[in-house]
Amino acid sequence: MSEVHAHTVSFVRREMLPEQAPPLTEVGAIKWLRENLFSSWLNAILTILSIFFVYWSLAHVLPWMLGGIWNAESLRDCREIRDARYGEGASVACWAVLTDRWNQLLFGFYPSDAYWRPIGALLVFLAGIAPILFSSLPRKSLWFTAVAPFLMYFLLWGGTIWGPVAVAAGFALGWAVFVAVSRAAGSLAGSIGAIVVPILYWLFLAGPLARTLGEVAPIGLTFVPSDDFGGFMLSFIIGIAAIVLSLPLGIALALGRQSDLLIINKSCVSFIEVIRGVPLIVWLFTASLLLNYFLPPGTNFDLMLRVIIMVTFFSSAYIAEVIRGGLAALPKGQYEAADALGLDYWKAMRLIILPQALKISIPGIVNTFIGLFKDTTLVVFIGLLDPIGLSNAIRATTDWNGIYWELFIFIGVLFFICCFAMGQYSLYLARKLRTDHH
Amino acid sequence: MTDAQASMEAPGEADRPQMKVSDEVAIQIEKMNKWFGSFHVLRDIDLTVYRGERIVICGPSGSGKSTLIRCINALEEHQKGRVVVDGTALSSDIKNIDTIRSEVGMVFQHFNLFPHLTILENCTLAPLWVRKIPKREAEETAMHFLEKVKIPEQAHKYPGQLSGGQQQRVAIARSLCMRPRIMLFDEPTSALDPEMIKEVLDTMIALAEEGMTMLVVTHEMGFARQVANRVIFMDAGQIVEQNEPEEFFNNPQSDRTKLFLSQILGH
């Protein structure tokens, strides 16, 4: 039969073949193992070596971590407990340094009866940022986002409430001037007025206004000077402030770099190149040591504010370059289509160009933010007590002299959680904004 | 020499009253010149477009036909001459340019839809932000024109999910939502597969039948024959010949036109 079939061209199948189960090597866990771990002899050996290596590392690290001692007054104390529990010289972690210095690692030397204030500020921040991060939340809650920065400042530094209120009023004033003037004399005059009037107000009016209001209605919290700020609170304040401020500044610089207006173009290019071309640590020293020479005598500019400004400038230069890449990646047709529909420059940028350019730039922007957040640890070199600075201080005390790993693991884990969360958010956003196919 | 003569004679519009659809002038171009660097792309262009006219512009690539219609809504800036669109003279004043652009619709070769917005948002964007029309009304207008181009069911999809022909029809609807008085088409079918060209041309024919003033740069000679009431042939940055389609195709005057027609109709 089969011979006949093999030699004839025409063929008719009379009965259909039944479906058969695939061989055992092609399904489920066995297939996965074969394909991913044991696809060849070399890979099999590497797999076994890797498993051994992972086991060996965990076998050493896990008992050290999990058997750690949480309750002790000092490193000496810790060692005594260890000797009693595990025998002389056993290797276990002494997490007690974290429980003992927990508040200090989180808040620095912030007054302990006011710890609710930074925690409140963090909650205000989360509530304020949520509607920006997740567009499914009601848009009305954005008004809280606008109030949040001033509320956070008030909670963290305290003092009279009229200071932040007077500053916030400047923004409202700028907006009012913009609306009024641009209706009467065009949007360019409106923009100039919206910048000049609030600056004049802040320079000459805001201070006396806040003082008068403070005398009339003394509402406020105890003032806490920046010198008392420290620990993760300090990293968060610098990191968050710089992230929030550097995005709009970076966008403005990227647009300025694209501008046809020579002066705007050249000043943006020089700003970006100069800021980017000098190490951050140099800018931080500039902020801490040199800046006072350039400011008018008598002005005492808060060091933390100076650091925030420098870090903001530094990361905005990077953000600008990342966004420039996004702008360059847009086809020219998008600009032309926006023009052809009669949209003016700002509307075209806001509605057509930037949403697309920012979407392309999300991974780069978040990457810059992650870098910025970790770079806040550099402030240790200008004497601010960030977690690294505090760990040095803690290790310098007689109680905890000689402890390393536990502190640095803790700091590393906290930074990792924040940076990993940012990275995951960028992936979520990229997925959400995909419009090519569903 | 014969070419030069032909181009001298052809643009003489005064003696062609039969081509006019109405006496109202929609676009008036006088002695327009444009250079890209030192390259002289448009040379002494004279053209009057009357309200309701459908003009097809053809010519070899690099002849300046796209540049010509892009000068009408100031996507390109001309350096010499006068362009009056719908009674507004083109100047370097931004306000002036934005006014003209909102009255003149443009359809591009590569559609240029906004990929981050849905079809409906693409269509309502300019009415909302330029014309300041209320959202409800803008959406109604958009749906009206999407029905007209026969894709209302795609309104909530994104451009990336549509075929090329559908995208180009959306682009036409998007322009129409601004209620333009003049429509410019820059090779609207050149980036499309053959079976999609027809759906776009059908949309354009329907638009022409409603009396829209249209300037179309295209190589679709069938469309020109059926719809145009004037065909303009451009070469080397100048208008070489213009005539009614019947005359233009059957009895071309200049040698360059003859050569061009034999090349594009010969296969």
XYZ file of C-alpha atoms in Angstrom:
705
model
C 0.000 0.000 0.000
C 2.512 2.549 1.137
C 4.737 1.755 -1.793
C 1.900 2.380 -4.160
C 1.119 5.660 -2.478
C 4.725 6.713 -2.573
C 4.856 6.307 -6.308
C 1.511 7.747 -7.350
C 0.912 11.456 -7.512
C -2.793 11.558 -6.849
C -3.845 10.818 -3.317
C -7.082 10.872 -1.348
C -7.227 10.583 2.403
C -10.119 8.369 3.452
C -9.883 8.570 7.216
C -8.660 11.585 9.205
C -5.829 11.169 11.699
C -6.817 11.496 15.372
C -5.215 14.167 17.501
C -2.314 12.849 19.591
C -0.803 14.126 22.818
C 2.546 15.874 22.267
C 5.688 14.111 23.501
C 6.449 14.649 27.187
C 9.451 16.793 26.316
C 7.276 19.409 24.594
C 4.895 20.463 27.349
C 4.795 22.186 30.704
C 7.595 22.319 33.190
C 9.746 19.753 31.443
C 9.729 21.755 28.192
C 10.505 24.940 30.087
C 13.380 23.295 31.965
C 14.818 21.836 28.813
C 14.608 25.068 26.868
C 15.786 27.440 29.533
C 18.117 25.522 31.826
C 19.366 22.338 30.157
C 19.360 23.084 26.453
C 22.955 21.859 26.062
C 25.708 20.260 28.142
C 27.408 23.584 28.707
C 24.145 25.200 29.812
C 23.390 22.280 32.114
C 26.756 22.694 33.834
C 26.263 26.466 34.109
C 22.782 25.938 35.549
C 24.069 23.595 38.216
C 26.935 25.954 39.055
C 24.522 28.878 39.312
C 22.140 26.976 41.560
C 25.054 26.069 43.779
C 26.239 29.680 43.872
C 22.776 31.034 44.739
C 22.399 28.389 47.450
C 25.836 29.137 48.860
C 25.176 32.904 49.018
C 21.764 32.522 50.601
C 23.096 29.934 53.041
C 25.502 32.544 54.333
C 23.384 35.693 54.085
C 19.965 34.483 55.223
C 20.979 33.169 58.669
C 22.956 36.379 59.169
C 19.948 38.524 58.283
C 17.122 36.481 59.795
C 18.977 35.635 62.979
C 19.733 39.324 63.517
C 19.392 40.938 66.910
C 16.814 43.706 67.165
C 16.959 44.748 70.797
C 20.222 46.139 72.129
C 21.545 49.412 73.437
C 24.922 49.329 71.751
C 27.183 47.164 69.609
C 28.822 45.741 72.743
C 25.381 44.855 74.082
C 24.538 43.266 70.779
C 27.624 41.074 70.841
C 26.859 39.876 74.369
C 23.344 38.861 73.347
C 24.799 37.107 70.285
C 27.362 35.189 72.316
C 24.669 34.103 74.748
C 22.254 33.061 72.008
C 24.449 31.607 69.235
C 27.790 30.997 70.882
C 31.036 32.936 70.741
C 31.810 34.788 67.483
C 28.750 33.670 65.468
C 27.990 35.829 62.467
C 24.606 37.531 62.814
C 23.365 40.985 61.986
C 22.849 43.588 64.642
C 19.698 45.352 63.440
C 19.421 46.971 66.841
C 21.272 49.961 65.429
C 18.232 50.647 63.264
C 15.686 50.359 66.076
C 17.919 52.396 68.367
C 18.523 55.188 65.845
C 15.333 54.772 63.802
C 13.991 58.272 64.356
C 17.354 59.820 63.674
C 17.770 57.932 60.392
C 14.353 59.095 59.261
C 14.165 62.630 60.647
C 17.687 63.726 61.565
C 17.535 66.162 64.464
C 13.990 67.282 63.805
C 12.237 67.913 67.161
C 10.768 64.601 68.253
C 7.461 66.077 69.431
C 6.877 67.337 65.869
C 7.488 64.112 63.916
C 3.839 64.249 62.817
C 4.681 67.251 60.679
C 7.067 65.587 58.171
C 4.767 62.548 58.120
C 1.843 64.855 57.406
C 3.874 66.574 54.689
C 4.576 63.184 53.088
C 0.861 62.349 53.119
C 0.072 65.766 51.624
C 2.655 65.054 48.929
C 1.171 61.656 48.116
C -2.341 63.098 47.972
C -1.118 65.965 45.792
C 0.861 63.839 43.349
C -1.740 61.069 42.986
C -4.041 62.863 40.515
C -0.997 63.701 38.376
C 0.294 60.133 38.359
C -3.051 58.410 37.816
C -5.385 60.098 35.366
C -8.304 57.918 36.468
C -8.578 59.936 39.701
C -11.067 62.835 39.650
C -9.633 65.938 37.987
C -11.178 68.166 40.639
C -8.599 66.966 43.179
C -5.954 68.856 41.175
C -6.745 71.982 43.197
C -5.229 70.189 46.165
C -2.111 69.556 44.059
C -1.762 73.316 43.635
C -2.089 73.922 47.383
C 0.140 70.997 48.412
C 3.602 72.633 47.996
C 2.697 75.540 50.269
C 1.049 73.273 52.818
C 4.124 71.022 52.802
C 6.444 73.968 53.323
C 4.312 75.162 56.213
C 4.252 71.714 57.829
C 7.984 71.119 57.464
C 9.435 74.467 58.435
C 6.559 75.862 60.437
C 6.584 79.518 61.387
C 3.654 81.729 60.558
C 1.168 80.400 58.039
C 1.064 83.814 56.361
C 4.504 83.349 54.782
C 3.442 80.503 52.454
C 0.064 82.175 51.959
C 1.712 85.428 50.865
C 3.988 83.530 48.451
C 1.067 81.539 47.053
C -0.846 84.765 46.558
C 1.967 85.850 44.200
C 1.130 82.968 41.847
C -2.550 83.841 41.950
C -1.586 87.447 41.240
C 0.539 86.372 38.271
C -2.368 84.378 36.865
C -4.758 87.295 37.309
C -2.307 89.670 35.584
C -1.874 87.193 32.720
C -5.609 86.874 32.130
C -6.261 90.608 32.395
C -3.293 91.860 30.349
C -3.424 89.210 27.620
C -7.061 90.069 27.012
C -6.187 93.743 26.693
C -2.761 93.687 25.034
C -1.982 90.227 23.638
C -0.494 87.076 25.101
C 3.152 88.216 24.930
C 2.481 91.280 27.079
C 0.391 89.028 29.328
C 3.271 86.589 29.804
C 5.743 89.375 30.576
C 3.322 90.936 33.065
C 2.680 87.544 34.647
C 6.413 87.232 35.328
C 7.317 90.798 36.286
C 4.400 91.704 38.565
C 4.692 88.683 40.911
C 8.476 89.136 41.166
C 8.018 92.758 42.202
C 5.319 91.642 44.615
C 7.541 88.965 46.168
C 10.479 91.354 46.470
C 8.702 94.325 48.020
C 5.203 93.404 49.184
C 5.047 89.750 50.239
C 7.382 90.128 53.254
C 5.649 93.109 54.921
C 2.253 91.644 54.057
C 3.048 88.342 55.765
C 4.474 90.174 58.793
C 1.409 92.383 59.181
C -0.967 89.459 58.813
C 1.145 87.488 61.292
C 0.739 90.287 63.845
C -2.989 90.575 63.254
C -3.692 86.847 63.293
C -0.758 84.892 64.728
C -1.482 81.422 63.363
C 1.460 79.109 62.947
C 3.622 76.190 64.047
C 6.918 76.218 65.879
C 9.657 77.197 63.442
C 12.191 74.427 62.725
C 15.467 75.607 61.126
C 16.857 73.686 58.157
C 19.917 72.677 60.204
C 17.731 70.259 62.156
C 16.543 68.475 59.040
C 18.240 65.183 58.283
C 17.957 61.526 57.424
C 15.637 60.252 54.763
C 13.409 63.244 55.291
C 16.205 65.421 53.919
C 16.777 63.131 50.931
C 13.057 63.123 50.196
C 12.692 66.885 50.468
C 15.651 67.615 48.200
C 14.795 64.786 45.798
C 11.086 65.523 45.507
C 11.520 69.293 45.257
C 14.192 68.917 42.573
C 12.161 66.347 40.623
C 9.005 68.443 40.685
C 10.828 71.649 39.742
C 13.225 70.236 37.171
C 10.576 68.775 34.871
C 8.936 72.104 33.919
C 12.329 73.826 33.799
C 13.710 71.021 31.620
C 10.740 71.291 29.237
C 11.220 75.055 29.012
C 14.941 74.602 28.286
C 14.263 71.951 25.635
C 11.754 74.226 23.885
C 14.138 77.158 24.237
C 16.900 75.149 22.630
C 14.610 74.530 19.650
C 13.582 78.160 19.410
C 14.313 80.306 16.345
C 14.863 83.344 18.558
C 18.632 83.675 18.755
C 18.941 85.030 22.298
C 16.576 82.495 23.846
C 18.210 79.690 21.903
C 21.779 80.645 22.829
C 21.045 81.255 26.502
C 19.318 77.871 26.818
C 22.173 76.110 25.043
C 24.804 77.769 27.242
C 22.838 77.035 30.420
C 22.472 73.370 29.514
C 26.076 72.932 28.428
C 27.595 74.728 31.411
C 25.429 73.009 34.032
C 25.865 69.600 32.432
C 29.583 69.999 31.869
C 30.488 70.490 35.528
C 30.232 67.737 38.190
C 27.293 67.989 40.572
C 29.606 67.976 43.547
C 31.241 71.166 42.257
C 27.828 72.808 42.006
C 27.029 71.686 45.539
C 30.242 73.226 46.862
C 29.387 76.343 44.874
C 26.013 76.361 46.577
C 27.439 75.904 50.047
C 30.567 78.063 49.866
C 30.636 80.443 46.941
C 27.045 81.507 46.438
C 27.054 83.787 49.457
C 29.814 85.886 47.895
C 27.629 86.678 44.922
C 24.508 87.473 46.909
C 23.994 90.954 48.364
C 25.607 91.228 51.807
C 23.235 90.500 54.646
C 21.044 88.071 52.737
C 21.070 84.730 54.471
C 19.985 82.227 51.906
C 19.036 78.900 53.426
C 21.624 76.228 52.549
C 18.985 73.617 51.835
C 17.231 75.968 49.433
C 20.537 76.601 47.680
C 21.130 72.869 47.373
C 17.612 72.314 45.991
C 18.189 75.030 43.391
C 21.510 73.541 42.313
C 20.193 69.975 42.104
C 17.162 71.266 40.170
C 19.367 73.120 37.681
C 21.589 70.102 37.307
C 18.835 67.614 36.565
C 16.838 70.065 34.424
C 19.813 70.266 32.050
C 19.674 66.483 31.658
C 15.876 66.480 31.368
C 16.107 69.139 28.653
C 18.430 66.945 26.616
C 16.229 63.884 27.100
C 13.169 65.832 25.945
C 15.103 67.291 23.029
C 15.581 63.718 21.881
C 11.824 63.184 22.105
C 11.114 66.378 20.183
C 13.585 65.398 17.477
C 11.958 61.978 17.148
C 8.592 63.466 16.137
C 7.967 63.555 12.410
C 7.915 67.042 10.898
C 4.381 66.344 9.703
C 3.069 66.666 13.256
C 4.300 70.253 13.481
C 2.919 70.996 10.016
C -0.478 69.458 10.746
C -0.745 71.510 13.946
C 0.246 74.658 12.033
C -2.120 73.926 9.172
C -5.048 73.669 11.591
C -4.318 77.178 12.825
C -3.008 76.261 16.284
C -0.587 78.861 17.595
C 2.866 77.892 18.924
C 1.887 77.342 22.562
C -1.258 75.397 21.746
C 0.598 73.257 19.225
C 3.276 72.519 21.807
C 0.877 71.821 24.645
C -1.686 69.757 22.747
C 0.270 68.052 19.994
C 4.033 68.147 20.335
C 4.806 67.850 24.048
C 2.358 65.034 24.857
C 4.049 62.939 22.195
C 7.618 64.052 22.893
C 7.203 63.477 26.639
C 5.727 60.057 26.011
C 8.781 59.101 23.981
C 11.042 60.550 26.677
C 9.428 58.840 29.695
C 12.140 56.193 30.167
C 14.888 58.833 29.900
C 13.110 61.262 32.202
C 12.499 58.647 34.882
C 16.080 57.494 34.500
C 17.241 61.051 35.190
C 14.919 61.293 38.189
C 16.275 58.054 39.639
C 19.813 59.343 39.176
C 18.888 62.649 40.780
C 17.280 60.970 43.784
C 20.369 58.881 44.443
C 22.623 61.896 43.886
C 20.977 63.605 46.860
C 23.362 61.513 48.977
C 26.163 63.753 47.674
C 25.027 66.502 50.018
C 26.918 64.677 52.728
C 30.054 66.378 51.372
C 28.761 69.845 52.147
C 27.831 68.857 55.677
C 24.118 68.114 55.385
C 22.994 65.133 57.432
C 21.418 62.892 54.837
C 21.250 59.142 55.659
C 24.894 58.653 54.705
C 25.937 61.613 56.819
C 23.933 60.262 59.739
C 25.383 56.790 59.351
C 28.819 58.354 59.669
C 27.665 60.221 62.745
C 26.134 57.086 64.247
C 29.264 55.050 63.619
C 31.302 57.773 65.285
C 29.480 57.320 68.601
C 30.993 54.988 71.196
C 27.787 52.906 71.249
C 27.858 51.930 67.614
C 31.486 52.297 66.658
C 32.368 49.450 64.282
C 29.009 48.764 62.682
C 28.840 48.984 58.852
C 26.711 46.514 56.971
C 23.423 46.938 58.762
C 23.277 50.705 58.246
C 24.294 50.636 54.612
C 21.955 47.735 53.797
C 19.087 49.684 55.346
C 19.937 52.842 53.394
C 20.375 50.842 50.210
C 17.049 49.040 50.627
C 15.136 52.275 51.220
C 16.671 53.943 48.181
C 16.060 50.802 46.135
C 12.367 50.751 47.041
C 11.923 54.364 45.914
C 13.903 53.985 42.695
C 12.286 50.644 41.836
C 8.852 52.200 42.355
C 9.754 55.027 39.965
C 10.967 52.530 37.375
C 7.782 50.469 37.680
C 5.664 53.600 37.342
C 7.449 54.509 34.123
C 6.686 51.038 32.721
C 3.041 51.387 33.774
C 2.815 54.807 32.128
C 4.433 53.610 28.920
C 1.912 50.739 28.748
C -1.001 53.049 29.465
C -0.039 55.617 26.833
C 0.410 53.097 24.056
C -2.001 53.877 21.250
C -0.638 51.890 18.328
C -2.663 48.722 18.912
C -4.835 47.269 21.642
C 11.637 78.523 -26.929
C 8.247 76.990 -27.620
C 8.042 76.102 -23.960
C 8.686 79.646 -22.957
C 5.996 80.827 -25.288
C 3.579 78.285 -24.023
C 4.176 79.312 -20.445
C 3.779 82.925 -21.420
C 0.440 82.236 -23.010
C -0.979 79.603 -20.750
C -1.372 81.552 -17.496
C -3.257 84.343 -19.269
C -6.399 83.873 -17.283
C -8.272 86.936 -18.359
C -9.141 85.348 -21.680
C -10.487 82.165 -20.133
C -13.734 83.253 -18.536
C -15.281 79.876 -19.307
C -13.149 78.259 -16.563
C -14.586 80.413 -13.815
C -17.166 78.905 -11.528
C -17.905 82.234 -9.891
C -16.520 85.749 -10.015
C -15.506 85.747 -6.385
C -11.739 85.388 -5.999
C -10.672 82.865 -3.352
C -6.909 83.005 -3.803
C -4.892 85.592 -5.676
C -1.203 84.951 -6.252
C 0.859 87.628 -8.008
C 4.473 87.230 -9.084
C 5.301 84.900 -6.231
C 8.927 83.788 -5.964
C 10.522 81.431 -3.507
C 14.039 80.214 -2.946
C 15.329 77.315 -0.848
C 18.755 78.736 -0.072
C 20.012 79.708 -3.492
C 17.708 77.274 -5.310
C 14.895 79.115 -7.089
C 11.907 76.784 -6.494
C 9.021 79.022 -7.519
C 9.418 81.564 -10.279
C 6.926 84.351 -10.930
C 3.845 82.340 -10.088
C 0.610 84.074 -11.117
C -2.585 82.285 -10.219
C -6.131 83.319 -9.497
C -8.442 80.764 -7.938
C -12.140 81.529 -8.018
C -14.573 80.383 -5.364
C -15.787 76.859 -6.071
C -12.999 75.991 -8.479
C -11.350 72.575 -8.400
C -7.789 72.859 -9.609
C -5.473 69.923 -10.114
C -1.766 70.694 -10.137
C 0.527 68.130 -11.696
C 4.102 68.001 -12.832
C 7.318 66.067 -12.386
C 8.749 65.723 -8.888
C 10.732 68.750 -7.808
C 8.710 71.044 -10.030
C 7.500 73.057 -7.022
C 3.847 72.013 -6.981
C 3.808 71.018 -3.312
C 5.766 74.117 -2.397
C 3.211 76.228 -4.246
C 0.241 75.038 -2.223
C 2.270 75.064 0.993
C 2.913 78.763 0.375
C -0.818 79.395 0.329
C -1.193 78.552 4.025
C 2.309 79.770 4.907
C 3.770 76.380 5.758
C 6.460 77.715 3.462
C 7.379 81.368 3.341
C 7.648 83.035 -0.063
C 10.225 85.748 -0.516
C 8.756 87.885 -3.280
C 5.285 88.590 -4.561
C 1.814 88.860 -3.130
C -0.546 86.160 -1.907
C -4.101 87.049 -0.923
C -6.149 84.239 0.569
C -9.820 84.821 1.167
C -9.285 88.576 1.254
C -6.412 88.408 3.748
C -2.950 89.206 2.424
C -0.261 86.818 3.672
C 2.302 88.704 5.704
C 4.794 87.687 8.320
C 2.302 88.674 11.044
C 1.586 85.529 13.081
C -2.030 86.512 13.741
C -2.599 86.975 10.031
C -1.115 83.581 9.272
C -3.177 81.820 11.940
C -6.358 83.415 10.564
C -5.594 82.147 7.074
C -4.653 78.715 8.336
C -7.923 78.317 10.187
C -9.820 79.146 6.963
C -7.747 76.873 4.730
C -7.839 73.128 5.283
C -4.885 70.982 4.310
C -4.545 67.271 3.681
C -1.057 65.781 3.606
C 0.527 62.869 1.798
C 1.292 61.103 5.076
C -2.033 62.014 6.771
C -0.270 63.510 9.812
C -3.015 62.522 12.210
C -2.149 63.009 15.869
C -1.361 59.460 17.064
C -1.897 60.206 20.762
C -5.495 61.341 20.233
C -8.544 59.345 19.198
C -10.148 59.966 15.811
C -12.844 62.068 17.465
C -10.273 64.084 19.437
C -8.267 64.623 16.251
C -11.367 66.125 14.681
C -12.473 68.265 17.624
C -9.054 69.605 18.666
C -8.806 72.615 16.373
C -12.502 73.616 16.625
C -12.211 73.499 20.418
C -8.926 75.380 20.769
C -8.868 77.661 17.737
C -12.555 78.352 17.138
C -13.467 78.009 20.851
C -16.572 76.041 19.985
C -18.304 74.258 22.909
C -17.319 70.613 23.248
C -20.773 69.157 22.531
C -21.099 71.139 19.337
C -17.560 70.297 18.205
C -18.231 66.592 18.723
C -21.485 66.780 16.802
C -19.716 68.494 13.920
C -16.938 65.914 14.039
C -19.404 63.008 13.931
C -21.207 64.689 11.047
C -18.041 64.830 8.982
C -16.890 61.367 10.051
C -20.205 60.073 8.747
C -19.604 61.985 5.567
C -16.263 60.228 5.046
C -18.025 56.992 6.036
C -16.136 56.003 9.186
C -18.235 57.154 12.171
C -17.766 53.745 13.808
C -14.010 54.394 14.177
C -14.475 57.596 16.190
C -13.076 56.199 19.431
C -10.120 54.346 17.963
C -6.614 55.695 17.607
C -5.085 56.525 14.203
C -2.603 53.655 14.516
C -5.484 51.181 14.456
C -6.824 52.367 11.088
C -5.796 51.539 7.535
C -4.061 54.150 5.410
C -7.182 54.955 3.431
C -9.236 55.348 6.595
C -6.573 57.591 8.109
C -6.591 59.833 5.065
C -10.375 60.098 5.215
C -10.097 61.057 8.872
C -7.537 63.687 7.883
C -10.040 65.105 5.402
C -12.785 65.093 8.053
C -10.417 66.764 10.521
C -9.828 69.617 8.088
C -13.528 69.926 7.288
C -14.382 70.277 10.982
C -12.830 73.738 10.871
C -15.388 74.593 8.157
C -12.666 75.807 5.779
C -13.536 77.823 2.688
C -10.598 76.394 0.750
C -9.060 72.904 0.834
C -5.487 72.084 -0.169
C -4.510 68.490 -0.944
C -0.815 67.630 -1.111
C -0.556 64.289 -2.937
C -3.318 62.770 -0.786
C -3.174 59.334 -2.382
C 0.536 58.892 -3.034
C 1.184 56.926 0.166
C -1.769 54.575 -0.264
C -2.254 51.061 -1.602
C -4.193 50.931 -4.888
C -7.407 49.620 -3.344
C -7.409 52.434 -0.798
C -6.864 55.191 -3.331
C -10.424 54.851 -4.558
C -12.065 55.410 -1.178
C -10.086 58.607 -0.676
C -10.773 59.857 -4.204
C -14.492 59.126 -3.749
C -14.457 61.282 -0.625
C -12.730 64.083 -2.526
C -15.182 63.803 -5.423
C -18.094 64.091 -2.997
C -16.463 67.167 -1.524
C -16.003 68.699 -4.978
C -19.634 68.102 -5.814
C -20.617 70.210 -2.836
C -18.761 73.145 -4.328
C -15.677 73.277 -2.127
C -12.788 75.313 -3.516
C -10.018 72.753 -3.934
C -6.376 72.807 -4.959
C -5.129 69.285 -5.448
C -1.572 68.221 -6.140
C -1.921 64.716 -7.510
C -0.906 62.281 -10.197
C -4.396 60.776 -10.370
C -5.267 61.860 -13.881
C -8.624 60.088 -13.756
C -9.569 62.295 -10.839
C -8.393 65.352 -12.748
C -10.522 64.475 -15.771
C -13.595 63.793 -13.686
C -13.481 66.558 -11.126
C -11.148 69.393 -12.067
C -12.299 72.423 -13.948
C -8.708 73.459 -14.461
C -5.472 71.474 -14.683
C -2.171 73.192 -14.090
C 1.095 71.687 -15.258
C 4.217 72.866 -13.478
C 7.841 72.308 -14.327
C 11.029 73.831 -12.912
C 9.142 76.100 -10.549
C 6.855 77.678 -13.130
C 3.355 77.203 -14.419
C 3.958 75.788 -17.885
C 0.436 75.155 -18.990
C -3.076 75.387 -17.678
C -6.313 74.451 -19.302
C -9.622 72.714 -18.914
C -9.023 68.989 -18.363
C -10.509 67.958 -21.711
C -8.216 70.312 -23.644
C -5.257 69.650 -21.352
C -5.264 65.898 -21.846
C -6.376 65.711 -25.451
C -4.560 68.663 -26.857
C -1.549 69.654 -24.733
C 0.271 72.657 -26.085
C 3.806 72.574 -24.722
C 6.364 69.872 -25.411
C 7.031 69.357 -21.729
C 3.383 68.740 -21.011
C 3.248 66.261 -23.879
C 6.304 64.457 -22.588
C 4.958 64.386 -19.026
C 1.556 63.124 -20.103
C 3.065 60.455 -22.331
C 5.147 59.272 -19.392
C 2.398 59.057 -16.810
C -0.367 57.866 -19.124
C 1.846 55.596 -21.208
C 1.965 52.622 -18.882
